[in-house]
Amino acid sequence: MRAEAGPGDSEEALALAELAGIHRLAIPTPFQVGRVNAYLIEDSPLTLVDSGPNSAKALDELERALAARGHAIEDIELLIVTHQHIDHFGLAAVLARRSGAEVAALDRLAPYLARFGEQAELDDRFAERIMLRHGIPADVVAALRAVSASFRAWGSVVETTRPLSDGSELKLRERTLRVLHRPGHSPSDTLFLDESRSILLAADHLIKHISSNPLLARPLGGGADRREPTGEERPRALITYLSSLERTRAMDLSLVLPGHGQPIVDHVPLIDERFRLHRRRAEKIHSLILSRPRSAHEIAQELWGNVAVTQAYLTLSEVLGHIDLLLGDERVVEQEQPDGVILFEGL
Ligand SMILES: [Zn+2]
């Protein structure tokens, strides 16, 4: 088992970040994940990396956390969005309006943020097709749709004023942030590397206390004007994620600042632990489908039991990600049933 770093390590790591002018502001969310980390970079421009969800409680706590450091929301000059999840960017519109701050995000993410409501609706339709195809009962799918639609209020429509290309530089007075597109957890995951200090702002790409969900999501660039992917053409989120993690593993880093939880001082053993976890999970799934063919939903139930309805898509994404590893190794085949549900059979 991996030895958990003690709180002392986390405090030292946060102190190291603070020396670099980077302050963690843990903002409440209504979601199971708990608080989300925004990071205030005291530089010029005064920069906030992620904002928290669009709620009065998040805004209130953010305001107080900024005040504790002698700043107001109106002082923020640059807002950075790390990826398309509402717990991270939901407040950005309110903050941009109040502060007049520039909003920087990956160029390919900008259209999504600009048409958030429409994009979220397309995401839900995509998820619906995937869930029905992989054995989640229609009533559960309908319930999840309703939950997801109600969650949308924590997001917002955000205009990106500084679109960032992968590999480009974002220059602040005291530092340069390298923009790194590392998809997998979501299609838009963007990391920001403070190159001279080897500090990586990683959002949900790497989290210490939980393995990041490689969530099945529509590829970026989808819209009403473009044919949407069907349930058959699902993106290979876990495979994409693992190759992104490989690239991060190869980096020389002093500190990783994640989107949830504590900072990470030693990313290589943590990433290696994630690789082992995913390999073990793939083997477990393989042994389940060797005993008899099953749908992805049946596999998820076998592994995690009857999880809360809101977790059904997460666990389905997990299973399909691992099935993709097995498909890549030609250890599983798909069988489409007359009702359109896919069963997986082990080889
Ligand atoms: Zn996320």
XYZ file of C-alpha atoms and ligand atoms in Angstrom:
348
model
C 0.000 0.000 0.000
C 1.036 3.520 -0.662
C 2.108 5.402 2.431
C -0.094 8.443 2.869
C 1.816 11.640 3.328
C 1.090 13.180 6.700
C -0.495 16.582 7.172
C 2.976 17.974 7.820
C 3.961 17.267 4.223
C 0.847 19.027 2.952
C 1.491 22.066 5.115
C 5.081 22.256 3.929
C 3.959 21.899 0.336
C 1.355 24.641 0.719
C 3.989 26.829 2.358
C 6.258 26.203 -0.639
C 3.456 27.254 -2.978
C 2.830 30.374 -0.894
C 6.492 31.313 -1.159
C 5.890 31.241 -4.895
C 2.880 33.531 -4.423
C 0.341 30.762 -5.067
C -2.404 30.433 -2.454
C -4.954 27.658 -2.251
C -8.537 28.784 -1.666
C -10.760 25.755 -0.945
C -14.267 26.663 -2.147
C -17.410 24.699 -1.171
C -19.400 22.807 -3.791
C -22.751 21.005 -3.522
C -21.200 17.920 -5.125
C -19.990 14.651 -3.673
C -16.378 15.596 -4.401
C -16.470 18.230 -1.638
C -14.455 21.433 -1.860
C -12.722 22.548 -5.020
C -9.358 24.296 -4.975
C -9.073 27.688 -6.597
C -5.550 29.125 -6.605
C -4.799 32.792 -6.204
C -1.533 33.806 -7.849
C -0.303 37.067 -6.370
C 1.448 38.388 -9.410
C 0.690 40.928 -12.069
C -1.965 40.456 -13.314
C -3.595 39.237 -10.091
C -4.698 35.779 -11.199
C -7.272 33.261 -10.052
C -7.024 29.695 -11.357
C -10.561 28.267 -11.309
C -13.375 29.866 -9.401
C -15.672 27.292 -7.811
C -19.301 26.625 -8.750
C -21.905 29.272 -9.430
C -23.474 29.535 -5.982
C -23.946 32.252 -3.386
C -22.118 30.135 -0.815
C -19.089 29.649 -3.079
C -19.024 33.353 -3.926
C -19.265 34.302 -0.264
C -16.415 32.011 0.778
C -14.260 33.068 -2.140
C -14.832 36.705 -1.246
C -13.780 36.064 2.343
C -10.744 34.023 1.342
C -9.623 36.833 -0.959
C -10.257 39.423 1.762
C -8.079 37.438 4.168
C -5.236 38.083 1.711
C -6.153 41.739 1.280
C -7.929 41.446 -2.074
C -11.452 41.975 -3.362
C -13.156 40.253 -6.269
C -12.888 43.542 -8.152
C -9.075 43.252 -7.959
C -8.884 40.051 -9.994
C -7.315 40.765 -13.377
C -7.024 37.323 -14.919
C -9.246 34.270 -14.515
C -7.925 30.946 -15.738
C -10.290 28.060 -16.472
C -8.675 24.620 -16.185
C -11.472 22.490 -17.687
C -15.155 22.176 -18.502
C -16.535 20.963 -15.157
C -18.935 23.284 -13.364
C -17.403 22.868 -9.916
C -14.324 24.571 -11.414
C -15.627 27.307 -13.736
C -19.233 28.002 -12.642
C -18.475 31.282 -10.867
C -16.251 32.618 -13.639
C -19.014 34.629 -15.324
C -19.947 36.428 -12.095
C -16.292 37.099 -11.269
C -15.509 38.366 -14.779
C -18.518 40.690 -14.707
C -17.639 42.147 -11.320
C -13.907 42.452 -11.864
C -13.639 43.022 -15.596
C -10.928 40.341 -15.537
C -9.692 38.668 -18.678
C -10.743 35.034 -18.960
C -8.120 32.598 -20.233
C -8.979 29.042 -21.312
C -7.846 26.469 -23.818
C -8.840 27.639 -27.310
C -10.789 24.449 -27.953
C -12.722 24.920 -24.706
C -13.827 28.494 -25.440
C -16.832 27.604 -27.658
C -18.062 25.171 -25.000
C -17.925 27.829 -22.273
C -19.563 30.410 -24.547
C -22.566 28.136 -25.187
C -22.614 26.276 -21.914
C -26.351 25.519 -21.715
C -26.542 24.080 -25.222
C -23.313 22.141 -24.725
C -24.479 20.664 -21.416
C -27.695 19.553 -23.116
C -25.665 17.813 -25.851
C -23.492 16.206 -23.147
C -26.616 14.834 -21.492
C -27.963 13.412 -24.744
C -24.617 11.773 -25.416
C -24.536 10.307 -21.895
C -28.100 9.055 -22.321
C -27.197 7.107 -25.477
C -24.139 5.585 -23.793
C -26.077 4.599 -20.670
C -28.941 2.924 -22.554
C -26.500 1.088 -24.810
C -24.588 -0.258 -21.832
C -27.478 -1.568 -19.795
C -28.504 1.196 -17.394
C -32.314 0.898 -17.010
C -34.363 3.623 -18.712
C -35.863 4.883 -15.423
C -32.395 5.384 -13.935
C -31.290 7.174 -17.119
C -34.320 9.484 -16.887
C -33.576 10.210 -13.208
C -29.953 11.007 -14.020
C -31.042 13.352 -16.803
C -33.168 15.285 -14.322
C -30.312 15.455 -11.802
C -27.892 16.631 -14.456
C -30.302 19.307 -15.718
C -30.690 20.628 -12.170
C -26.877 20.721 -11.730
C -26.575 23.077 -14.700
C -27.467 26.034 -12.523
C -24.002 25.726 -10.964
C -22.418 26.404 -14.342
C -22.551 29.589 -16.423
C -21.943 31.028 -19.864
C -18.381 32.333 -19.942
C -16.738 34.434 -22.652
C -13.076 33.549 -23.096
C -11.115 36.710 -23.862
C -7.713 34.989 -24.008
C -7.916 31.667 -25.850
C -4.773 29.618 -25.177
C -3.199 27.132 -27.539
C -1.605 23.933 -26.285
C 2.084 24.513 -25.557
C 1.784 28.305 -25.482
C 2.966 30.613 -22.700
C 0.919 32.769 -20.390
C 3.218 35.496 -19.124
C 2.786 37.119 -15.740
C 5.289 39.610 -14.361
C 6.997 37.140 -12.017
C 6.453 33.905 -13.918
C 5.595 32.184 -17.150
C 2.881 29.564 -17.157
C 3.195 26.895 -19.854
C -0.180 25.736 -21.160
C -0.427 21.938 -21.452
C -3.497 20.175 -22.844
C -3.653 16.788 -21.066
C -7.126 15.357 -21.748
C -8.597 12.264 -20.146
C -10.457 13.263 -17.004
C -12.306 15.621 -19.360
C -11.608 16.488 -23.007
C -10.428 19.984 -22.025
C -8.071 19.278 -19.088
C -5.446 21.992 -19.183
C -2.417 22.081 -16.891
C -0.433 25.212 -16.137
C 3.254 24.802 -15.422
C 5.175 27.496 -13.558
C 8.352 26.534 -15.368
C 11.017 28.263 -13.326
C 9.640 26.803 -10.077
C 8.540 23.420 -11.496
C 5.123 23.884 -9.911
C 2.248 22.313 -11.828
C -1.341 23.485 -11.475
C -3.010 20.213 -12.391
C -6.735 20.605 -11.620
C -8.379 17.168 -11.801
C -5.685 15.516 -13.903
C -4.027 14.184 -10.751
C -5.580 14.142 -7.286
C -3.909 12.686 -4.236
C -6.757 11.089 -2.288
C -8.885 9.791 -5.172
C -8.166 8.483 -8.651
C -9.499 10.955 -11.233
C -12.527 9.634 -13.118
C -11.790 9.277 -16.818
C -15.301 10.500 -17.583
C -16.815 9.565 -20.912
C -17.549 12.871 -22.599
C -18.287 14.228 -26.044
C -15.155 15.310 -27.865
C -14.511 19.068 -27.878
C -15.764 20.936 -30.891
C -19.177 19.296 -30.899
C -22.117 21.563 -31.516
C -25.502 21.783 -33.111
C -23.803 22.301 -36.473
C -21.752 19.126 -36.228
C -22.895 15.527 -36.261
C -22.838 14.261 -32.699
C -21.033 11.027 -31.852
C -23.350 8.081 -31.401
C -23.251 5.661 -28.488
C -21.275 3.276 -30.699
C -18.421 5.695 -31.223
C -17.501 6.323 -27.662
C -14.251 8.166 -26.959
C -11.543 6.111 -25.219
C -11.298 8.310 -22.137
C -9.143 6.061 -19.936
C -6.662 5.328 -22.730
C -6.409 9.066 -23.416
C -6.026 9.720 -19.695
C -3.270 7.152 -19.181
C -1.236 8.558 -22.055
C -1.671 12.062 -20.621
C -0.501 10.744 -17.230
C 2.595 9.221 -18.896
C 3.547 12.675 -20.144
C 3.080 14.181 -16.695
C 5.065 11.357 -15.107
C 8.024 12.256 -17.314
C 8.076 15.828 -16.000
C 10.484 17.040 -13.359
C 8.198 18.675 -10.793
C 8.716 20.090 -7.320
C 5.017 20.349 -6.556
C 1.631 19.502 -8.051
C -1.332 21.623 -6.999
C -4.541 19.676 -7.684
C -8.152 20.775 -8.095
C -9.286 18.920 -4.979
C -7.497 18.026 -1.755
C -3.886 18.320 -0.743
C -0.806 19.211 -2.789
C 1.350 16.410 -4.193
C 5.081 16.522 -3.561
C 6.038 13.262 -5.235
C 3.981 12.745 -8.372
C 5.872 9.766 -9.849
C 4.980 7.120 -7.217
C 1.405 8.452 -7.123
C 1.074 8.117 -10.907
C 2.637 4.638 -10.746
C 0.037 3.711 -8.125
C -2.693 4.921 -10.492
C -1.259 2.800 -13.321
C -1.322 -0.265 -11.042
C -4.876 0.488 -9.913
C -6.147 0.670 -13.494
C -4.318 -2.503 -14.475
C -5.743 -4.377 -11.452
C -9.234 -3.117 -12.229
C -8.942 -4.247 -15.862
C -7.902 -7.735 -14.675
C -10.822 -7.889 -12.257
C -13.245 -6.958 -15.028
C -11.643 -9.490 -17.328
C -12.180 -12.289 -14.812
C -15.831 -11.198 -14.369
C -16.601 -11.371 -18.082
C -14.684 -14.630 -18.489
C -17.208 -16.262 -16.147
C -20.095 -15.001 -18.344
C -20.793 -12.127 -20.741
C -22.097 -9.016 -19.008
C -23.095 -5.457 -19.815
C -20.941 -2.597 -18.527
C -23.701 -1.705 -16.065
C -23.777 -5.255 -14.680
C -20.008 -5.118 -14.254
C -20.275 -1.783 -12.433
C -22.875 -3.234 -10.085
C -20.691 -6.259 -9.477
C -17.725 -4.031 -8.590
C -19.438 -1.263 -6.650
C -22.875 -2.593 -5.745
C -25.976 -0.458 -6.119
C -24.314 2.938 -5.986
C -26.305 6.148 -5.742
C -28.093 7.035 -8.972
C -25.879 10.088 -9.378
C -22.804 7.828 -9.468
C -24.120 5.477 -12.175
C -22.498 7.370 -15.045
C -19.167 7.666 -13.218
C -18.969 3.941 -12.540
C -20.087 3.156 -16.096
C -17.301 5.408 -17.408
C -14.825 3.550 -15.200
C -15.911 0.154 -16.499
C -15.918 1.191 -20.160
C -12.462 2.729 -19.751
C -11.085 -0.577 -18.505
C -12.949 -2.522 -21.182
C -11.123 -0.298 -23.695
C -7.794 -1.481 -22.249
C -8.958 -5.098 -22.654
C -10.259 -4.428 -26.180
C -6.847 -2.980 -27.024
C -5.254 -6.237 -25.847
C -7.888 -8.268 -27.751
C -9.061 -9.938 -24.551
C -12.711 -8.993 -24.924
C -15.305 -8.829 -27.679
C -18.579 -6.930 -27.885
C -21.888 -8.644 -28.588
C -24.875 -6.510 -29.458
C -28.131 -7.929 -28.065
C -31.440 -7.661 -29.969
C -32.468 -4.822 -27.602
C -29.337 -2.868 -28.580
C -27.544 -3.399 -25.253
C -23.901 -4.406 -25.553
C -22.561 -7.402 -23.662
C -18.845 -7.951 -23.237
C -17.398 -11.420 -23.499
C -13.937 -12.331 -22.220
C -11.389 -14.123 -24.424
Zn -13.268 17.794 -13.158
